C-alpha atoms as an extended CHARMM CRD file, in Angstrom:
* protein
*
       289  EXT
         1         1  MET       CA             -2.7520000000       23.3490000000        8.9520000000  PROA      1               0.0000000000
         2         2  LEU       CA             -1.3220000000       19.9930000000       10.0100000000  PROA      2               0.0000000000
         3         3  ARG       CA              2.3050000000       19.4480000000        9.0510000000  PROA      3               0.0000000000
         4         4  ARG       CA              1.4120000000       16.3330000000        7.0720000000  PROA      4               0.0000000000
         5         5  ASP       CA             -1.2930000000       18.2080000000        5.1460000000  PROA      5               0.0000000000
         6         6  PHE       CA              1.1850000000       20.9980000000        4.4240000000  PROA      6               0.0000000000
         7         7  LEU       CA              3.7130000000       18.4950000000        3.1140000000  PROA      7               0.0000000000
         8         8  HSD       CA              1.0500000000       16.8540000000        0.9460000000  PROA      8               0.0000000000
         9         9  ARG       CA              0.1020000000       20.1950000000       -0.6160000000  PROA      9               0.0000000000
        10        10  THR       CA              3.7050000000       21.2590000000       -1.1020000000  PROA      10              0.0000000000
        11        11  SER       CA              4.5910000000       17.9070000000       -2.6740000000  PROA      11              0.0000000000
        12        12  ARG       CA              1.5500000000       18.0510000000       -4.9140000000  PROA      12              0.0000000000
        13        13  ALA       CA              2.5480000000       21.4640000000       -6.1940000000  PROA      13              0.0000000000
        14        14  ALA       CA              6.0860000000       20.2850000000       -6.8530000000  PROA      14              0.0000000000
        15        15  ALA       CA              4.8160000000       17.1640000000       -8.5850000000  PROA      15              0.0000000000
        16        16  GLY       CA              2.5430000000       19.2630000000      -10.7520000000  PROA      16              0.0000000000
        17        17  ALA       CA              5.4630000000       21.4100000000      -11.8260000000  PROA      17              0.0000000000
        18        18  LEU       CA              7.4930000000       18.2740000000      -12.5060000000  PROA      18              0.0000000000
        19        19  LEU       CA              4.7640000000       16.7580000000      -14.6240000000  PROA      19              0.0000000000
        20        20  ALA       CA              4.5810000000       19.9320000000      -16.6860000000  PROA      20              0.0000000000
        21        21  SER       CA              8.2450000000       19.6930000000      -17.6570000000  PROA      21              0.0000000000
        22        22  SER       CA              9.0530000000       18.4550000000      -21.1560000000  PROA      22              0.0000000000
        23        23  GLY       CA             11.4080000000       15.7720000000      -19.8150000000  PROA      23              0.0000000000
        24        24  VAL       CA              8.6590000000       14.1220000000      -17.7920000000  PROA      24              0.0000000000
        25        25  ALA       CA              6.2030000000       14.3610000000      -20.6730000000  PROA      25              0.0000000000
        26        26  LYS       CA              8.7140000000       12.5710000000      -22.8950000000  PROA      26              0.0000000000
        27        27  ARG       CA              9.2780000000        9.9100000000      -20.2520000000  PROA      27              0.0000000000
        28        28  LEU       CA              5.5640000000        9.2190000000      -19.9830000000  PROA      28              0.0000000000
        29        29  ALA       CA              5.1770000000        9.1100000000      -23.7520000000  PROA      29              0.0000000000
        30        30  ALA       CA              8.0410000000        6.6300000000      -23.9280000000  PROA      30              0.0000000000
        31        31  VAL       CA              6.3860000000        4.0700000000      -21.6240000000  PROA      31              0.0000000000
        32        32  PRO       CA              6.1320000000        1.0390000000      -23.9240000000  PROA      32              0.0000000000
        33        33  ALA       CA              3.1540000000       -1.1820000000      -24.5620000000  PROA      33              0.0000000000
        34        34  LEU       CA              3.1780000000       -4.3280000000      -22.4400000000  PROA      34              0.0000000000
        35        35  PRO       CA              4.1440000000       -7.6890000000      -23.9700000000  PROA      35              0.0000000000
        36        36  GLN       CA              1.3210000000       -9.4980000000      -22.1690000000  PROA      36              0.0000000000
        37        37  LYS       CA             -2.1470000000       -8.9450000000      -20.8100000000  PROA      37              0.0000000000
        38        38  PHE       CA             -2.7760000000       -8.1970000000      -17.1460000000  PROA      38              0.0000000000
        39        39  SER       CA             -5.9050000000       -8.0860000000      -15.0200000000  PROA      39              0.0000000000
        40        40  ALA       CA             -6.5770000000       -6.3530000000      -11.7250000000  PROA      40              0.0000000000
        41        41  ALA       CA             -7.9580000000       -9.6910000000      -10.5280000000  PROA      41              0.0000000000
        42        42  ASP       CA             -4.8990000000      -11.7640000000      -11.5260000000  PROA      42              0.0000000000
        43        43  THR       CA             -3.8180000000      -14.0830000000       -8.7050000000  PROA      43              0.0000000000
        44        44  VAL       CA             -0.3060000000      -13.2250000000       -7.5450000000  PROA      44              0.0000000000
        45        45  THR       CA              1.9590000000      -14.5950000000       -4.8170000000  PROA      45              0.0000000000
        46        46  LEU       CA              3.4870000000      -12.0310000000       -2.4590000000  PROA      46              0.0000000000
        47        47  GLY       CA              7.1930000000      -12.8110000000       -2.3440000000  PROA      47              0.0000000000
        48        48  ARG       CA              8.2380000000      -15.5430000000        0.0420000000  PROA      48              0.0000000000
        49        49  THR       CA              5.1270000000      -15.1210000000        2.2430000000  PROA      49              0.0000000000
        50        50  GLY       CA              3.1210000000      -17.6700000000        0.2860000000  PROA      50              0.0000000000
        51        51  ILE       CA              0.1320000000      -15.3140000000        0.4280000000  PROA      51              0.0000000000
        52        52  GLN       CA             -1.8860000000      -15.3930000000       -2.7850000000  PROA      52              0.0000000000
        53        53  THR       CA             -4.1550000000      -12.5000000000       -3.5960000000  PROA      53              0.0000000000
        54        54  SER       CA             -5.2520000000      -10.1510000000       -6.3890000000  PROA      54              0.0000000000
        55        55  ARG       CA             -2.8040000000       -7.9950000000       -8.3130000000  PROA      55              0.0000000000
        56        56  LEU       CA             -4.7360000000       -4.8430000000       -7.3860000000  PROA      56              0.0000000000
        57        57  ALA       CA             -5.2850000000       -3.9760000000       -3.7510000000  PROA      57              0.0000000000
        58        58  MET       CA             -8.1290000000       -1.6740000000       -2.8150000000  PROA      58              0.0000000000
        59        59  GLY       CA             -6.5380000000        1.2730000000       -1.0510000000  PROA      59              0.0000000000
        60        60  THR       CA             -8.5460000000        2.9260000000        1.7060000000  PROA      60              0.0000000000
        61        61  GLY       CA             -6.4180000000        6.0340000000        2.1480000000  PROA      61              0.0000000000
        62        62  THR       CA             -5.5180000000        7.9120000000       -1.0490000000  PROA      62              0.0000000000
        63        63  VAL       CA             -4.7940000000       10.7510000000        1.3540000000  PROA      63              0.0000000000
        64        64  GLY       CA             -5.2200000000        9.5660000000        4.9130000000  PROA      64              0.0000000000
        65        65  SER       CA             -4.2850000000       10.7730000000        8.3900000000  PROA      65              0.0000000000
        66        66  GLY       CA             -5.9180000000       11.5420000000       11.7110000000  PROA      66              0.0000000000
        67        67  GLN       CA             -8.4610000000        8.7080000000       11.3600000000  PROA      67              0.0000000000
        68        68  HSD       CA             -9.7720000000       10.1110000000        8.0680000000  PROA      68              0.0000000000
        69        69  SER       CA             -9.2250000000        9.5610000000        4.3610000000  PROA      69              0.0000000000
        70        70  HSD       CA            -10.8440000000       10.2840000000        1.0100000000  PROA      70              0.0000000000
        71        71  GLN       CA            -12.3540000000        6.8030000000        1.1530000000  PROA      71              0.0000000000
        72        72  THR       CA            -13.6690000000        6.9590000000        4.7230000000  PROA      72              0.0000000000
        73        73  ALA       CA            -15.3860000000       10.2240000000        3.7820000000  PROA      73              0.0000000000
        74        74  LEU       CA            -17.7980000000        7.9870000000        1.8440000000  PROA      74              0.0000000000
        75        75  GLY       CA            -19.1060000000        6.7000000000        5.1820000000  PROA      75              0.0000000000
        76        76  ILE       CA            -19.1160000000        3.1170000000        6.3940000000  PROA      76              0.0000000000
        77        77  ALA       CA            -22.0100000000        2.0740000000        4.1420000000  PROA      77              0.0000000000
        78        78  GLY       CA            -20.6610000000        3.8350000000        1.0550000000  PROA      78              0.0000000000
        79        79  HSD       CA            -17.0900000000        2.6760000000        1.5070000000  PROA      79              0.0000000000
        80        80  SER       CA            -18.0640000000       -0.9210000000        2.2370000000  PROA      80              0.0000000000
        81        81  ARG       CA            -20.1640000000       -0.9380000000       -0.9510000000  PROA      81              0.0000000000
        82        82  LEU       CA            -17.0820000000        0.1800000000       -2.8620000000  PROA      82              0.0000000000
        83        83  LEU       CA            -15.0220000000       -2.6380000000       -1.3350000000  PROA      83              0.0000000000
        84        84  LEU       CA            -17.7320000000       -5.1930000000       -2.0790000000  PROA      84              0.0000000000
        85        85  ASN       CA            -17.9340000000       -4.0090000000       -5.6880000000  PROA      85              0.0000000000
        86        86  GLY       CA            -14.2200000000       -4.6220000000       -6.0390000000  PROA      86              0.0000000000
        87        87  HSD       CA            -14.5910000000       -8.0460000000       -4.4670000000  PROA      87              0.0000000000
        88        88  ASP       CA            -17.4270000000       -8.8810000000       -6.8750000000  PROA      88              0.0000000000
        89        89  ASN       CA            -14.9570000000       -8.1390000000       -9.6770000000  PROA      89              0.0000000000
        90        90  GLY       CA            -12.2130000000      -10.3710000000       -8.3140000000  PROA      90              0.0000000000
        91        91  LEU       CA            -10.2820000000       -8.0120000000       -6.0470000000  PROA      91              0.0000000000
        92        92  ARG       CA             -9.2660000000       -9.8880000000       -2.9030000000  PROA      92              0.0000000000
        93        93  PHE       CA             -6.7070000000       -7.4990000000       -1.3990000000  PROA      93              0.0000000000
        94        94  PHE       CA             -7.9030000000       -4.9520000000        1.2040000000  PROA      94              0.0000000000
        95        95  ASP       CA             -5.3460000000       -2.2550000000        2.1030000000  PROA      95              0.0000000000
        96        96  ALA       CA             -6.3060000000       -0.6080000000        5.4090000000  PROA      96              0.0000000000
        97        97  ALA       CA             -4.5360000000        1.4400000000        8.0830000000  PROA      97              0.0000000000
        98        98  ASP       CA             -5.2540000000        2.6370000000       11.5780000000  PROA      98              0.0000000000
        99        99  SER       CA             -4.3860000000        6.2160000000       10.6440000000  PROA      99              0.0000000000
       100       100  TYR       CA             -6.9480000000        6.1930000000        7.8160000000  PROA      100             0.0000000000
       101       101  GLY       CA             -9.7500000000        5.2460000000       10.1940000000  PROA      101             0.0000000000
       102       102  SER       CA            -10.7750000000        2.5860000000        7.6870000000  PROA      102             0.0000000000
       103       103  HSD       CA            -11.0390000000       -0.4540000000        9.9640000000  PROA      103             0.0000000000
       104       104  PRO       CA            -14.8100000000       -0.1080000000       10.5930000000  PROA      104             0.0000000000
       105       105  HSD       CA            -15.4310000000        0.2440000000        6.8490000000  PROA      105             0.0000000000
       106       106  VAL       CA            -13.3940000000       -2.8530000000        6.0260000000  PROA      106             0.0000000000
       107       107  ALA       CA            -15.0390000000       -4.7570000000        8.8950000000  PROA      107             0.0000000000
       108       108  GLU       CA            -18.4850000000       -3.9940000000        7.4730000000  PROA      108             0.0000000000
       109       109  ALA       CA            -17.4620000000       -5.3710000000        4.0700000000  PROA      109             0.0000000000
       110       110  LEU       CA            -15.9130000000       -8.4730000000        5.6550000000  PROA      110             0.0000000000
       111       111  LYS       CA            -19.2510000000       -9.3390000000        7.2930000000  PROA      111             0.0000000000
       112       112  HSD       CA            -20.5290000000      -10.2430000000        3.8320000000  PROA      112             0.0000000000
       113       113  LEU       CA            -17.4820000000      -12.2000000000        2.6310000000  PROA      113             0.0000000000
       114       114  ASP       CA            -15.5690000000      -15.4050000000        3.2110000000  PROA      114             0.0000000000
       115       115  ARG       CA            -12.6900000000      -14.1520000000        5.3800000000  PROA      115             0.0000000000
       116       116  THR       CA            -10.4240000000      -16.9640000000        4.1830000000  PROA      116             0.0000000000
       117       117  LYS       CA            -10.6020000000      -15.5960000000        0.6350000000  PROA      117             0.0000000000
       118       118  VAL       CA             -9.6370000000      -12.0230000000        1.5050000000  PROA      118             0.0000000000
       119       119  THR       CA             -6.1110000000      -10.7130000000        2.0990000000  PROA      119             0.0000000000
       120       120  LEU       CA             -6.1970000000       -8.1120000000        4.8380000000  PROA      120             0.0000000000
       121       121  LEU       CA             -3.3080000000       -5.6610000000        5.1720000000  PROA      121             0.0000000000
       122       122  THR       CA             -3.1600000000       -2.9470000000        7.8150000000  PROA      122             0.0000000000
       123       123  LYS       CA             -0.5750000000       -0.5880000000        9.2500000000  PROA      123             0.0000000000
       124       124  SER       CA              0.4470000000        0.6710000000       12.6830000000  PROA      124             0.0000000000
       125       125  TRP       CA              2.2790000000        3.8400000000       13.7420000000  PROA      125             0.0000000000
       126       126  SER       CA              3.3950000000        2.1500000000       16.9790000000  PROA      126             0.0000000000
       127       127  ARG       CA              7.0420000000        2.7170000000       17.8010000000  PROA      127             0.0000000000
       128       128  THR       CA              7.2250000000        0.8150000000       21.1010000000  PROA      128             0.0000000000
       129       129  ALA       CA              6.5780000000       -2.8400000000       21.9090000000  PROA      129             0.0000000000
       130       130  PRO       CA              3.6350000000       -2.2090000000       24.2970000000  PROA      130             0.0000000000
       131       131  GLU       CA              1.9550000000        0.0300000000       21.7280000000  PROA      131             0.0000000000
       132       132  MET       CA              2.2970000000       -2.5920000000       19.0110000000  PROA      132             0.0000000000
       133       133  ARG       CA              0.9100000000       -5.3620000000       21.2370000000  PROA      133             0.0000000000
       134       134  ALA       CA             -2.0830000000       -3.1640000000       22.0400000000  PROA      134             0.0000000000
       135       135  ASP       CA             -2.5540000000       -2.3370000000       18.3610000000  PROA      135             0.0000000000
       136       136  LEU       CA             -2.5680000000       -5.9790000000       17.3040000000  PROA      136             0.0000000000
       137       137  ASP       CA             -5.3050000000       -6.7490000000       19.8310000000  PROA      137             0.0000000000
       138       138  ARG       CA             -7.3390000000       -3.6620000000       18.9510000000  PROA      138             0.0000000000
       139       139  PHE       CA             -6.9780000000       -4.1020000000       15.1990000000  PROA      139             0.0000000000
       140       140  ARG       CA             -8.3040000000       -7.6560000000       15.2870000000  PROA      140             0.0000000000
       141       141  LYS       CA            -11.3010000000       -6.5400000000       17.3480000000  PROA      141             0.0000000000
       142       142  GLU       CA            -11.9970000000       -3.5510000000       15.0950000000  PROA      142             0.0000000000
       143       143  LEU       CA            -11.7670000000       -5.6910000000       11.9670000000  PROA      143             0.0000000000
       144       144  GLY       CA            -13.7320000000       -8.5860000000       13.4260000000  PROA      144             0.0000000000
       145       145  THR       CA            -11.1030000000      -11.2110000000       12.6300000000  PROA      145             0.0000000000
       146       146  ASP       CA             -8.9370000000      -13.6010000000       14.6150000000  PROA      146             0.0000000000
       147       147  HSD       CA             -5.8760000000      -12.9350000000       12.4630000000  PROA      147             0.0000000000
       148       148  LEU       CA             -4.3790000000      -10.2710000000       10.2210000000  PROA      148             0.0000000000
       149       149  ASP       CA             -2.6930000000      -11.3130000000        6.9950000000  PROA      149             0.0000000000
       150       150  ILE       CA             -0.1540000000       -8.4850000000        6.8120000000  PROA      150             0.0000000000
       151       151  VAL       CA              0.8230000000       -5.8630000000        9.3890000000  PROA      151             0.0000000000
       152       152  LEU       CA              3.2050000000       -3.0870000000        8.4230000000  PROA      152             0.0000000000
       153       153  MET       CA              5.1050000000       -0.5320000000       10.4490000000  PROA      153             0.0000000000
       154       154  HSD       CA              3.6500000000        2.6010000000        8.9170000000  PROA      154             0.0000000000
       155       155  CYS       CA              5.5200000000        5.5490000000        7.3940000000  PROA      155             0.0000000000
       156       156  LEU       CA              9.0910000000        4.7600000000        8.4230000000  PROA      156             0.0000000000
       157       157  THR       CA             11.6090000000        7.5090000000        7.7050000000  PROA      157             0.0000000000
       158       158  GLU       CA             14.6600000000        6.6910000000        9.8260000000  PROA      158             0.0000000000
       159       159  GLY       CA             17.6460000000        5.0520000000        8.1770000000  PROA      159             0.0000000000
       160       160  ASP       CA             18.3640000000        3.1390000000       11.3910000000  PROA      160             0.0000000000
       161       161  TRP       CA             14.8060000000        1.9320000000       11.9630000000  PROA      161             0.0000000000
       162       162  THR       CA             15.8110000000       -1.7430000000       11.9170000000  PROA      162             0.0000000000
       163       163  THR       CA             17.8290000000       -1.2160000000       15.1060000000  PROA      163             0.0000000000
       164       164  ARG       CA             15.8960000000        1.6840000000       16.6560000000  PROA      164             0.0000000000
       165       165  TYR       CA             12.5810000000       -0.1590000000       16.5390000000  PROA      165             0.0000000000
       166       166  ARG       CA             13.8270000000       -3.7150000000       17.0760000000  PROA      166             0.0000000000
       167       167  PRO       CA             11.4390000000       -4.2690000000       20.0570000000  PROA      167             0.0000000000
       168       168  VAL       CA              8.4730000000       -3.4570000000       17.8020000000  PROA      168             0.0000000000
       169       169  MET       CA              9.7910000000       -5.8260000000       15.1580000000  PROA      169             0.0000000000
       170       170  ASP       CA             10.1390000000       -8.5530000000       17.8010000000  PROA      170             0.0000000000
       171       171  VAL       CA              6.4620000000       -8.1640000000       18.7730000000  PROA      171             0.0000000000
       172       172  LEU       CA              5.4540000000       -8.6610000000       15.1480000000  PROA      172             0.0000000000
       173       173  SER       CA              7.7760000000      -11.6560000000       14.8130000000  PROA      173             0.0000000000
       174       174  GLU       CA              6.1800000000      -13.2250000000       17.8870000000  PROA      174             0.0000000000
       175       175  ALA       CA              2.6950000000      -12.5380000000       16.5210000000  PROA      175             0.0000000000
       176       176  LYS       CA              3.6680000000      -14.2600000000       13.2840000000  PROA      176             0.0000000000
       177       177  GLN       CA              4.9280000000      -17.3020000000       15.1870000000  PROA      177             0.0000000000
       178       178  LYS       CA              1.6080000000      -17.4730000000       17.0650000000  PROA      178             0.0000000000
       179       179  GLY       CA             -0.4300000000      -17.2190000000       13.8730000000  PROA      179             0.0000000000
       180       180  LEU       CA             -1.9350000000      -13.8440000000       14.7630000000  PROA      180             0.0000000000
       181       181  ILE       CA             -0.4320000000      -12.4090000000       11.5690000000  PROA      181             0.0000000000
       182       182  ARG       CA              0.9190000000      -14.1040000000        8.4530000000  PROA      182             0.0000000000
       183       183  ALA       CA              3.5340000000      -11.5580000000        7.3850000000  PROA      183             0.0000000000
       184       184  HSD       CA              5.1690000000       -8.3370000000        8.5720000000  PROA      184             0.0000000000
       185       185  GLY       CA              7.0170000000       -5.4920000000        6.9700000000  PROA      185             0.0000000000
       186       186  CYS       CA              6.9240000000       -1.7540000000        6.4680000000  PROA      186             0.0000000000
       187       187  SER       CA              5.8750000000        1.2120000000        4.4100000000  PROA      187             0.0000000000
       188       188  CYS       CA              8.7800000000        3.5620000000        3.7990000000  PROA      188             0.0000000000
       189       189  HSD       CA              8.7410000000        7.3290000000        3.3760000000  PROA      189             0.0000000000
       190       190  SER       CA             12.4250000000        8.0810000000        2.8360000000  PROA      190             0.0000000000
       191       191  ILE       CA             15.1160000000        6.5590000000        0.6490000000  PROA      191             0.0000000000
       192       192  GLU       CA             17.1850000000        5.8100000000        3.7620000000  PROA      192             0.0000000000
       193       193  ALA       CA             14.3500000000        3.7940000000        5.2990000000  PROA      193             0.0000000000
       194       194  LEU       CA             13.7400000000        2.0370000000        1.9880000000  PROA      194             0.0000000000
       195       195  ARG       CA             17.3890000000        1.0070000000        1.7030000000  PROA      195             0.0000000000
       196       196  ALA       CA             17.3520000000       -0.2980000000        5.2700000000  PROA      196             0.0000000000
       197       197  ALA       CA             14.2520000000       -2.3540000000        4.4610000000  PROA      197             0.0000000000
       198       198  ALA       CA             15.9480000000       -3.8460000000        1.4090000000  PROA      198             0.0000000000
       199       199  LYS       CA             18.8220000000       -5.0930000000        3.5590000000  PROA      199             0.0000000000
       200       200  SER       CA             16.7210000000       -6.4140000000        6.4560000000  PROA      200             0.0000000000
       201       201  SER       CA             16.0050000000      -10.1430000000        6.5440000000  PROA      201             0.0000000000
       202       202  TRP       CA             13.0770000000       -9.3540000000        8.8800000000  PROA      202             0.0000000000
       203       203  VAL       CA             11.0730000000       -7.6140000000        6.1510000000  PROA      203             0.0000000000
       204       204  ASP       CA              8.6150000000       -9.9540000000        4.4520000000  PROA      204             0.0000000000
       205       205  LEU       CA              6.8670000000       -7.2160000000        2.5100000000  PROA      205             0.0000000000
       206       206  ASP       CA              7.5210000000       -3.5850000000        1.6500000000  PROA      206             0.0000000000
       207       207  LEU       CA              4.9510000000       -1.0290000000        0.5470000000  PROA      207             0.0000000000
       208       208  ALA       CA              6.8560000000        1.3950000000       -1.6760000000  PROA      208             0.0000000000
       209       209  ARG       CA              5.9700000000        4.6020000000       -3.4970000000  PROA      209             0.0000000000
       210       210  VAL       CA              6.6580000000        4.3450000000       -7.2140000000  PROA      210             0.0000000000
       211       211  ASN       CA              5.4790000000        6.0410000000      -10.4020000000  PROA      211             0.0000000000
       212       212  PRO       CA              7.1460000000        7.3050000000      -13.5910000000  PROA      212             0.0000000000
       213       213  VAL       CA              7.4080000000       10.9630000000      -12.5640000000  PROA      213             0.0000000000
       214       214  GLY       CA              8.6780000000       10.7050000000       -8.9840000000  PROA      214             0.0000000000
       215       215  ALA       CA              5.5340000000       12.2370000000       -7.4580000000  PROA      215             0.0000000000
       216       216  PHE       CA              5.3840000000       11.7120000000       -3.6700000000  PROA      216             0.0000000000
       217       217  MET       CA              8.2890000000        9.2640000000       -3.9090000000  PROA      217             0.0000000000
       218       218  ASP       CA             11.3460000000        8.7080000000       -1.6980000000  PROA      218             0.0000000000
       219       219  ALA       CA             13.7620000000        9.6160000000       -4.5080000000  PROA      219             0.0000000000
       220       220  ASP       CA             13.8270000000        9.7470000000       -8.3060000000  PROA      220             0.0000000000
       221       221  PRO       CA             12.2670000000        6.7180000000      -10.0520000000  PROA      221             0.0000000000
       222       222  ASP       CA             15.5760000000        5.1510000000      -11.1490000000  PROA      222             0.0000000000
       223       223  THR       CA             16.9850000000        5.2550000000       -7.6100000000  PROA      223             0.0000000000
       224       224  VAL       CA             13.8580000000        3.8200000000       -6.0320000000  PROA      224             0.0000000000
       225       225  ILE       CA             13.4810000000        1.0910000000       -8.6340000000  PROA      225             0.0000000000
       226       226  SER       CA             17.0830000000       -0.0430000000       -8.1120000000  PROA      226             0.0000000000
       227       227  VAL       CA             16.3300000000       -0.5530000000       -4.4020000000  PROA      227             0.0000000000
       228       228  LEU       CA             13.0900000000       -2.3730000000       -5.2060000000  PROA      228             0.0000000000
       229       229  ARG       CA             14.9760000000       -4.7240000000       -7.5000000000  PROA      229             0.0000000000
       230       230  GLU       CA             17.3060000000       -5.5170000000       -4.6020000000  PROA      230             0.0000000000
       231       231  MET       CA             14.2730000000       -6.2840000000       -2.4470000000  PROA      231             0.0000000000
       232       232  LYS       CA             12.7020000000       -8.4710000000       -5.0960000000  PROA      232             0.0000000000
       233       233  ALA       CA             15.9340000000      -10.4100000000       -5.6420000000  PROA      233             0.0000000000
       234       234  SER       CA             16.1040000000      -11.2420000000       -1.9220000000  PROA      234             0.0000000000
       235       235  GLY       CA             12.6130000000      -12.7650000000       -1.9330000000  PROA      235             0.0000000000
       236       236  LYS       CA             10.7210000000       -9.8890000000       -0.3460000000  PROA      236             0.0000000000
       237       237  ALA       CA              7.2550000000       -9.0090000000       -1.5470000000  PROA      237             0.0000000000
       238       238  VAL       CA              7.1160000000       -5.5570000000       -3.1260000000  PROA      238             0.0000000000
       239       239  ILE       CA              3.7770000000       -3.7710000000       -3.2260000000  PROA      239             0.0000000000
       240       240  GLY       CA              3.5910000000       -0.4950000000       -5.1210000000  PROA      240             0.0000000000
       241       241  MET       CA              1.6970000000        2.5580000000       -3.9310000000  PROA      241             0.0000000000
       242       242  LYS       CA              1.2900000000        6.1200000000       -5.2670000000  PROA      242             0.0000000000
       243       243  ILE       CA              1.0340000000        4.5120000000       -8.6970000000  PROA      243             0.0000000000
       244       244  LEU       CA             -0.9450000000        7.5320000000       -9.8990000000  PROA      244             0.0000000000
       245       245  GLY       CA              1.1760000000        9.9480000000       -7.8600000000  PROA      245             0.0000000000
       246       246  GLN       CA             -1.6590000000       10.6760000000       -5.4210000000  PROA      246             0.0000000000
       247       247  GLY       CA             -3.7010000000       12.1390000000       -8.2690000000  PROA      247             0.0000000000
       248       248  THR       CA             -0.8260000000       13.8400000000      -10.0810000000  PROA      248             0.0000000000
       249       249  LEU       CA             -1.2020000000       11.3360000000      -12.9220000000  PROA      249             0.0000000000
       250       250  ARG       CA             -4.9830000000       11.2600000000      -12.8980000000  PROA      250             0.0000000000
       251       251  ASN       CA             -4.9680000000       12.4000000000      -16.5410000000  PROA      251             0.0000000000
       252       252  ARG       CA             -2.1350000000       10.0060000000      -17.5160000000  PROA      252             0.0000000000
       253       253  GLN       CA             -3.4510000000        6.8530000000      -15.8940000000  PROA      253             0.0000000000
       254       254  ASP       CA             -2.7620000000        4.5260000000      -18.8150000000  PROA      254             0.0000000000
       255       255  GLU       CA              0.9220000000        5.4250000000      -18.9660000000  PROA      255             0.0000000000
       256       256  ALA       CA              1.2810000000        5.1680000000      -15.1860000000  PROA      256             0.0000000000
       257       257  LEU       CA             -0.3860000000        1.7520000000      -15.1100000000  PROA      257             0.0000000000
       258       258  ARG       CA              1.7700000000        0.4670000000      -17.9780000000  PROA      258             0.0000000000
       259       259  PHE       CA              4.8270000000        1.7160000000      -16.1120000000  PROA      259             0.0000000000
       260       260  ALA       CA              3.8760000000       -0.1610000000      -12.9310000000  PROA      260             0.0000000000
       261       261  LEU       CA              2.9030000000       -3.3490000000      -14.7500000000  PROA      261             0.0000000000
       262       262  GLY       CA              6.0000000000       -3.3090000000      -16.9120000000  PROA      262             0.0000000000
       263       263  LEU       CA              8.5510000000       -2.8770000000      -14.1180000000  PROA      263             0.0000000000
       264       264  GLY       CA              8.7070000000       -6.5890000000      -13.3870000000  PROA      264             0.0000000000
       265       265  VAL       CA              9.3910000000       -5.8170000000       -9.7300000000  PROA      265             0.0000000000
       266       266  LEU       CA              5.9480000000       -5.2790000000       -8.1900000000  PROA      266             0.0000000000
       267       267  ASP       CA              4.0770000000       -8.3340000000       -6.9050000000  PROA      267             0.0000000000
       268       268  ALA       CA              0.9600000000       -6.1900000000       -6.6180000000  PROA      268             0.0000000000
       269       269  PHE       CA             -0.0110000000       -2.5590000000       -6.2030000000  PROA      269             0.0000000000
       270       270  THR       CA             -2.5910000000       -0.5650000000       -4.3210000000  PROA      270             0.0000000000
       271       271  ILE       CA             -4.7670000000        2.2540000000       -5.6400000000  PROA      271             0.0000000000
       272       272  GLY       CA             -7.5830000000        3.9240000000       -3.7610000000  PROA      272             0.0000000000
       273       273  ALA       CA            -10.6710000000        4.5110000000       -5.8850000000  PROA      273             0.0000000000
       274       274  GLU       CA            -13.1900000000        7.0210000000       -4.5660000000  PROA      274             0.0000000000
       275       275  SER       CA            -16.3070000000        5.7550000000       -6.3440000000  PROA      275             0.0000000000
       276       276  ILE       CA            -17.5990000000        2.5840000000       -7.9520000000  PROA      276             0.0000000000
       277       277  ALA       CA            -17.3880000000        4.2340000000      -11.3750000000  PROA      277             0.0000000000
       278       278  GLU       CA            -13.7510000000        5.1490000000      -10.7760000000  PROA      278             0.0000000000
       279       279  GLN       CA            -12.9710000000        1.6480000000       -9.5220000000  PROA      279             0.0000000000
       280       280  ASN       CA            -14.6020000000        0.0010000000      -12.5310000000  PROA      280             0.0000000000
       281       281  ASP       CA            -12.7480000000        2.3300000000      -14.8780000000  PROA      281             0.0000000000
       282       282  LEU       CA             -9.4590000000        1.5060000000      -13.1770000000  PROA      282             0.0000000000
       283       283  MET       CA            -10.0040000000       -2.2310000000      -13.6150000000  PROA      283             0.0000000000
       284       284  LYS       CA            -10.8430000000       -1.7220000000      -17.2920000000  PROA      284             0.0000000000
       285       285  ARG       CA             -7.6870000000        0.3560000000      -17.8210000000  PROA      285             0.0000000000
       286       286  ILE       CA             -5.4940000000       -2.3490000000      -16.2780000000  PROA      286             0.0000000000
       287       287  ALA       CA             -7.0420000000       -4.9670000000      -18.5570000000  PROA      287             0.0000000000
       288       288  ALA       CA             -6.4500000000       -2.7490000000      -21.5790000000  PROA      288             0.0000000000
       289       289  ALA       CA             -2.9360000000       -1.6000000000      -20.6510000000  PROA      289             0.0000000000
C-alpha cells in the first residue's frame, strides 16, 4: 500500500470516529442558517488577483495521486461530460492537478468552451526551479492553452517552505510577469505550512482544507480558521477544499455547506463530484443552504 493511501485510510477512520462523537454532532447541529442566498454559480473575485470566477470549483481529485483520481476513473469522455455539465450550469472554475492525471480530461472539456470564460487552476509537485519550468511548459501543452490562470505548489508541509523553495517561487513569479500564469500560490497540508503561507507576501492564493469536524485538516477547525482569517485580511484569495471531509460528511452535506458558506473567509471552494447526478444535487444544496 502506498504511504499516501495508508494515510488517507487512517485519516478517514479517525475522522469517522470523530464524527461519531457527541461533541461533533452538536457542532454540526449548531451550524446556523445563512442570512443570505448563495449559488454555486455566483461570480466571485479571488482576493487581490482580480480573477473572477464561480463560487464552486469543479474538483478533479477527490482522492488523487499517482496520475489517478476518483474523477479520472470516469475516463476522458465521462469526466469531460461532467465538467461540461457543470459549465452548462454556470460553473467556470476547473480545479486540476498533475498528480490527479486530470489534464487530458480538462483539455477535452476546454475544446468545447470559450477559454477566456474558464478559470483554470492546476498544481505542481516540483520542488526545484528546473522542474517547475518544465512543468509550466508541459502543463500548457497538456491542457491545450497558452496560459494558466492559477498554478499552485502542491501539498506543502514544511514550515520553512517559503525559504527552502524560493527558487521555485521565483520561477512562478517570472511566469506571472510574462503572462504565462495569472496567479500563484500553494496548497498546504500542515498547520506550519499554512501559517507560513499566511505570512508570505508571495502567496496570491491558498487552497486550504476546512470543514466543521476537522476531517483531513491541518489542525482543529478553530485553529485553521484563525489562520485563514489572517490570510483573508492580507488580501490573499482563500479557496476551501475538503469541504465534505473527503466523504466523511457525505451524509451531513447541508451542514457542511452552510459552515463553508457562513465562514465569511472563503472566496470560493472546490468539491469533486463523481457523477452528473451528484454534481446537480450539490448545486441544488448550495442554492438551498
